[in-house]
Coordinates of C-alpha atoms in Angstrom, one line a residue:
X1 CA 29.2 -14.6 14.9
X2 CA 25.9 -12.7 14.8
X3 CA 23.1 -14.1 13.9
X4 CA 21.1 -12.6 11.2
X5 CA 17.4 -13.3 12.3
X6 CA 18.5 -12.0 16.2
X7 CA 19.7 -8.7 13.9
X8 CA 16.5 -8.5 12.2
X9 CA 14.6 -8.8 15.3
X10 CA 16.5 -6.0 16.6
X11 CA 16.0 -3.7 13.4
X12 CA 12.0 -4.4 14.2
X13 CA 12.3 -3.4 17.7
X14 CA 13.9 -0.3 16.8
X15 CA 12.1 0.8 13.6
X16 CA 9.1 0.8 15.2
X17 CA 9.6 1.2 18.7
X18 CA 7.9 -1.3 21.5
X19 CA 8.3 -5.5 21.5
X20 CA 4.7 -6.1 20.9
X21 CA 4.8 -3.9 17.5
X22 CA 8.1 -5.7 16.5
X23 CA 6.3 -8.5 16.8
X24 CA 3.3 -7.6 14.9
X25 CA 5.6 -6.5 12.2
X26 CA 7.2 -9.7 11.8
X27 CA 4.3 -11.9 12.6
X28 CA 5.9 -13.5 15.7
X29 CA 4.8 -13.6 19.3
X30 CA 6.1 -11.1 21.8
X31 CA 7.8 -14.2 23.7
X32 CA 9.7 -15.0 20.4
X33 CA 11.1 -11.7 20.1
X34 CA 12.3 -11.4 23.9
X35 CA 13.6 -14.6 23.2
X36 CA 15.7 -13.6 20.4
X37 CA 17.1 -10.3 22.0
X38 CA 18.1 -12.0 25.5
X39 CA 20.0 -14.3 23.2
X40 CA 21.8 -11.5 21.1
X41 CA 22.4 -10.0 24.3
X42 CA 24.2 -13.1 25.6
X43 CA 26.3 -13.3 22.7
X44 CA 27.6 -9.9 22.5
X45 CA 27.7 -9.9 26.6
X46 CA 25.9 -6.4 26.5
X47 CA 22.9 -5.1 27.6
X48 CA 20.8 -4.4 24.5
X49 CA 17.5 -3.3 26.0
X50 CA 16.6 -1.5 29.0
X51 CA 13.1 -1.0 31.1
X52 CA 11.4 2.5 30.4
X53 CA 7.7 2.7 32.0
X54 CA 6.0 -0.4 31.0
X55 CA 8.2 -0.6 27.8
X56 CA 11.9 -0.8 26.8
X57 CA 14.4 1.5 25.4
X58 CA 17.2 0.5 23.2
X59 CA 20.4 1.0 25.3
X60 CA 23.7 3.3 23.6
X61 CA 24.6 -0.2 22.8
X62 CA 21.5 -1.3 21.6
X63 CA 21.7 2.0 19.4
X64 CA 24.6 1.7 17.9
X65 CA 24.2 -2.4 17.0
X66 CA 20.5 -1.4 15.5
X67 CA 22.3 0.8 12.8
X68 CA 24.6 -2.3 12.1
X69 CA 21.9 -4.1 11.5
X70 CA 20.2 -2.2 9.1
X71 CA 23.0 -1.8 7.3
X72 CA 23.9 -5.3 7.2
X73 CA 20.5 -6.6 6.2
X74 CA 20.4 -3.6 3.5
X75 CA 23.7 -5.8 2.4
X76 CA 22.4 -8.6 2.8
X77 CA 19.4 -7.9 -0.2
X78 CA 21.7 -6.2 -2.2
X79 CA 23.9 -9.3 -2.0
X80 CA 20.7 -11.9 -2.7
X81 CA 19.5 -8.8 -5.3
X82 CA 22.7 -9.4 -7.2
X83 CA 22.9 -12.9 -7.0
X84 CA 19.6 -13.4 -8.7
X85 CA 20.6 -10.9 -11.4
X86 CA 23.7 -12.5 -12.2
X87 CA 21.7 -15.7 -12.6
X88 CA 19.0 -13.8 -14.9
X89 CA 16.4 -15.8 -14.6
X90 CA 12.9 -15.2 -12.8
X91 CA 12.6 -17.6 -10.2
X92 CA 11.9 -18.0 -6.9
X93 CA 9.0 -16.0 -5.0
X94 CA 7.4 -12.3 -5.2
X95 CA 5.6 -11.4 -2.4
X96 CA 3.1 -8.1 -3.2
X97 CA 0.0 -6.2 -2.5
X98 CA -2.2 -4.1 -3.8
X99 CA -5.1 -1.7 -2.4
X100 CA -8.4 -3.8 -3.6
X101 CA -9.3 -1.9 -6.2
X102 CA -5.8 -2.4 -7.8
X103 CA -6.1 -6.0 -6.6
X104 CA -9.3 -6.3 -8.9
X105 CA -8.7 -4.1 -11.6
X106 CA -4.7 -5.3 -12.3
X107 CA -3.6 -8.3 -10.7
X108 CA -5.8 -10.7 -12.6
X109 CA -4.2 -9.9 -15.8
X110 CA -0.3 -8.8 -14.0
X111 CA -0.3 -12.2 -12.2
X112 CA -1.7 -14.4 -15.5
X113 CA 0.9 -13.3 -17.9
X114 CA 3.8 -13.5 -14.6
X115 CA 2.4 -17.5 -14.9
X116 CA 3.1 -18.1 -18.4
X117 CA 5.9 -16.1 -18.9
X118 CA 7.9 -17.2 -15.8
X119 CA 6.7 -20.8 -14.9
X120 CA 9.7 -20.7 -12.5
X121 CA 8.2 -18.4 -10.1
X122 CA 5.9 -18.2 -7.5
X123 CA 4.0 -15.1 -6.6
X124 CA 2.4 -14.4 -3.5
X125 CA -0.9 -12.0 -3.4
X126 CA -3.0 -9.8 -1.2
X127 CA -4.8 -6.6 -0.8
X128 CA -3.6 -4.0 1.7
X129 CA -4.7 -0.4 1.9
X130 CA -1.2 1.9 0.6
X131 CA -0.1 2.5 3.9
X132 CA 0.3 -1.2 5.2
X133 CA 1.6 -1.9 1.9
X134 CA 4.3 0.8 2.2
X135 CA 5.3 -0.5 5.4
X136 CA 5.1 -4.2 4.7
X137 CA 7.9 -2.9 1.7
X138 CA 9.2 -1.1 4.0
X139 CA 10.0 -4.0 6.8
X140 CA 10.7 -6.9 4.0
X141 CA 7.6 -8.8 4.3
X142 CA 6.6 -8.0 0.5
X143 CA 8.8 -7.4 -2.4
X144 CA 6.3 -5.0 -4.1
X145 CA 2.9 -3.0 -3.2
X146 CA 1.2 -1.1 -5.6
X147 CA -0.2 2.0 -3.9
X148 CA -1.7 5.0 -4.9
X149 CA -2.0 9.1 -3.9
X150 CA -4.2 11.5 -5.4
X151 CA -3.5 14.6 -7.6
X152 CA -4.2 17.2 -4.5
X153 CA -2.4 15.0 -1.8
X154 CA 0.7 13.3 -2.1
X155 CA 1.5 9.3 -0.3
X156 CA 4.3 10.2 1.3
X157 CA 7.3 7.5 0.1
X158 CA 10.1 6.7 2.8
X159 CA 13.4 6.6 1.5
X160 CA 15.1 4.0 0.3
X161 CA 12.1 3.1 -2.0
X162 CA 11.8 2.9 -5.4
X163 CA 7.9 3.6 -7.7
X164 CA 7.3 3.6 -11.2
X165 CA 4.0 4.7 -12.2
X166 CA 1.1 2.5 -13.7
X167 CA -1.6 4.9 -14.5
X168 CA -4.2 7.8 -13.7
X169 CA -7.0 6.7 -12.5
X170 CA -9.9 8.7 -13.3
X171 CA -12.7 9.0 -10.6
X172 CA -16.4 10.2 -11.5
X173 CA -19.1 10.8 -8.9
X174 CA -21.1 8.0 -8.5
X175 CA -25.5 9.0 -7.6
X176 CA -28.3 7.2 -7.9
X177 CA -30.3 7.5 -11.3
X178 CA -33.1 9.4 -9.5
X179 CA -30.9 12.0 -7.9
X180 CA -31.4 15.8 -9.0
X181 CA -27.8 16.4 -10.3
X182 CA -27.8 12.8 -12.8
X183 CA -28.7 14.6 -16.0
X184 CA -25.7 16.8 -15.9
X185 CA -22.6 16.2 -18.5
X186 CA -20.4 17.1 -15.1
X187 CA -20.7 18.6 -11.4
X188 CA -18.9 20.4 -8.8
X189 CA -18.2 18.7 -5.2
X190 CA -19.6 21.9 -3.3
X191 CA -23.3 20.8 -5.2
X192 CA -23.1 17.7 -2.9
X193 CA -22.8 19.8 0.1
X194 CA -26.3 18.4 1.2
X195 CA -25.9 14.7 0.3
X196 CA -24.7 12.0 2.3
X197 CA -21.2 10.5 1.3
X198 CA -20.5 6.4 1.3
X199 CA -17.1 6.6 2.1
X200 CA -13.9 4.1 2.8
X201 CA -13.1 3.8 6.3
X202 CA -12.3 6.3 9.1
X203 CA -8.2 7.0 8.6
X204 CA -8.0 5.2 5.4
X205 CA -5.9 7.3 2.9
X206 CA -8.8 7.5 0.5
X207 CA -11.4 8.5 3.1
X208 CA -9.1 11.4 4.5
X209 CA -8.5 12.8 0.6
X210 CA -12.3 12.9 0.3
X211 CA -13.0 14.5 3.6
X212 CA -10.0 17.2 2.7
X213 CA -10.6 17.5 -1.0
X214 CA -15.0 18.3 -0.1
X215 CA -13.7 20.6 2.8
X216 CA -11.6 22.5 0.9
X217 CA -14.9 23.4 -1.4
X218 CA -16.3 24.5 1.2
X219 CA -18.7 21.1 2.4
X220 CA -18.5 19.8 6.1
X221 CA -19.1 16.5 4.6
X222 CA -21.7 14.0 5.9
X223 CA -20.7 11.0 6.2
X224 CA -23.9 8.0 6.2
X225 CA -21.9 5.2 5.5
X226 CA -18.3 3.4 5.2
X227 CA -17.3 0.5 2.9
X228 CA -13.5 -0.4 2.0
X229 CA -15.0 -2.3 -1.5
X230 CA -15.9 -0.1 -4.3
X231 CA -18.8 -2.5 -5.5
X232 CA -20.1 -2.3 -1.8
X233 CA -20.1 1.8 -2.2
X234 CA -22.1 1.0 -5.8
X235 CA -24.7 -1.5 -4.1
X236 CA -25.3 1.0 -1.7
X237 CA -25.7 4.1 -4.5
X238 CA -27.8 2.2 -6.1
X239 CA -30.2 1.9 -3.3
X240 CA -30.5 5.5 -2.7
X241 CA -28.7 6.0 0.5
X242 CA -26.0 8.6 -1.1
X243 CA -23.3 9.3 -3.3
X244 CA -19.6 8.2 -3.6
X245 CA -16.3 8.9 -5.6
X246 CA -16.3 6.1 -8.1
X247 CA -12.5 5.8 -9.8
X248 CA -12.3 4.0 -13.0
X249 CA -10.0 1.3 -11.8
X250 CA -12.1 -2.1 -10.5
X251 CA -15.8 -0.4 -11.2
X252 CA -16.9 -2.6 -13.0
X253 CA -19.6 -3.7 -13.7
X254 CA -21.5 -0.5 -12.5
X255 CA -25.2 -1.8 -10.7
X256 CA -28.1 -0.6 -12.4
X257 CA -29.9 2.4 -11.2
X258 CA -26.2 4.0 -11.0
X259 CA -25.2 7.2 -12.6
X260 CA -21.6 8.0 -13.4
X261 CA -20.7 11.6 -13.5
X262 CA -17.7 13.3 -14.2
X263 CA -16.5 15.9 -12.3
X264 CA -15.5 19.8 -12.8
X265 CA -12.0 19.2 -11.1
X266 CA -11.0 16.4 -13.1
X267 CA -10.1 13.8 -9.9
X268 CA -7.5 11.6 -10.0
X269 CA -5.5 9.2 -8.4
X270 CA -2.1 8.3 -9.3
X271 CA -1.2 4.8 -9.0
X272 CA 2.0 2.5 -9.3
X273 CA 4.3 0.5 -7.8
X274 CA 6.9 0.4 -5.4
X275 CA 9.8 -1.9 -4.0
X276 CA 13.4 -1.3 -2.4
X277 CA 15.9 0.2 -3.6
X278 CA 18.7 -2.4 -2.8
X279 CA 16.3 -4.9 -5.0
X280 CA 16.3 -2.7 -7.6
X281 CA 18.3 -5.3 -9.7
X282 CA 16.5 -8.9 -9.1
X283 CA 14.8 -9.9 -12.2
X284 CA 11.7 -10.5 -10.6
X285 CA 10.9 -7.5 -9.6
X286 CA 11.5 -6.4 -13.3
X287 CA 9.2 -8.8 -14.4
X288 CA 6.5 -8.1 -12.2
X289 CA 6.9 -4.5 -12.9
X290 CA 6.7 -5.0 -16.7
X291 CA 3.5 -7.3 -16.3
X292 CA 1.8 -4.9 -14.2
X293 CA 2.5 -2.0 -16.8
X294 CA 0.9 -4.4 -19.7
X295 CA -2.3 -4.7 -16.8
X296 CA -2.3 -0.8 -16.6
X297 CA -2.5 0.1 -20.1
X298 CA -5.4 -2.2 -20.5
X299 CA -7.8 -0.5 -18.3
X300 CA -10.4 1.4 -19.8

């Protein structure tokens, strides 16, 4: 008989490649999950793993038992998906995430009415930046992450996802009172091509849009400073040392000596949510959905 956690281990190994990432991905020590393969391999009597460099390889055996297992742990949520539909009723927990602005600007409302409405469940939050929340979907540690792109540069969605969309999230240029362009009704990016940026930081999704959206209007951008929390950005706009894109989602309130402007372009970022296909059908998911749709279309 195989056992299921010793298949999951091995679907980590081979979705992303080394021990110590497995690991990482399913927040056990390397020892645990050498453990758990030497045992798989002593119950099928086959050689699962082999030494290449300083890492391992997955053997042709190890191959072909890793596509098992994803299948078979695919079944295995489809079969816990339909079992909680056919019961109909929201209970249990939701794991999800959202990037911090999303965490600010939705979850206090999503997660109120997911209380009151279905006393039965338990919901688990935290903030992760789209990409580690993709992936934490992705590998079954959360149930749903709400994520974002923007309207000039797609989050690429693995398959075997599912998203519905929240909202559009506006995003204004955010400059100090004093600054020269504050008194306009709207401005261009390439008018910033002297200013220093507050930006999110270095490889974040958000950071890499800004630095490809200004360099596609012709501005090498200069970057002064980095802060993943929009109200850090603000504090720091508000003292003078630069500008920053300031989305509508989570602004508020906006620090004093901060001007809002919109811009020519008419930036946005797309937001919603996503969770796997094969628990397409729990009623929890629907749930959480539907609260964080009523949280979207209060913004504003």
């Amino acid at each position: 008989m195989l056992n299921l956690e010793r298949l999951r281990t091995l679907d980590a190994l081979a979705r992303h490649g080394s021990v110590s990432a497995a690991a990482d991905a399913l927040h056990v020590t390397t020892s645990a999950v050498s453990q758990q393969l030497g045992k798989l391999e002593r119950e099928i009597n086959q050689q699962l793993l082999a030494k290449n460099g300083r890492g391992v390889r997955l053997t042709d055996a190890g191959r072909l038992l890793a596509e098992h297992a994803a299948r078979i742990l695919s079944q295995v949520e489809l079969a816990e998906s339909d079992l909680e539909a056919h019961r109909g009723q929201v209970v249990g927990e939701l794991r999800l995430s959202a990037f911090p602005t999303a965490a600010r600007g939705l979850f206090p409302v999503a997660l109120r009415e997911l209380r009151a409405e279905h006393p039965g469940l338990r919901v688990r939050s935290s903030e992760l930046e789209p990409e580690q929340g993709i992936a934490a979907v992705v590998r079954g540690d959360l149930d749903l992450a709400v994520v974002l792109d923007w309207y000039n540069k797609p989050m690429p969605v693995p398959d075997g996802l599912v998203k519905a969309p929240l909202l559009d999230d506006p995003a204004e240029v955010a400059m100090p009172a004093g600054h020269r362009l504050a008194h306009r009704d709207e401005v261009d990016l390439a008018e910033f091509a002297e200013d220093e940026w507050i930006t999110w930081g270095a490889g974040e999704f958000c950071h890499e849009w800004l630095m490809f959206t200004l360099r596609s209007r012709g501005v090498e951008p200069i970057v002064g400073h980095r802060a993943g929390e929009t109200h850090t950005q603000l504090q720091l706009v508000a003292s003078g040392l630069g500008v920053c894109i300031a989305p509508l989602l989570g602004r508020h309130p906006v620090p004093e000596g901060v001007v809002l402007v919109p811009l020519t372009q008419r930036v946005r970022r797309h937001v919603y949510v996503i969770w796997r296909a094969d628990a397409d059908r729990r009623p929890s998911i629907r749930a959480a959905v539907d609260a964080l749709r009523t949280a979207a279309r209060k913004v504003g």
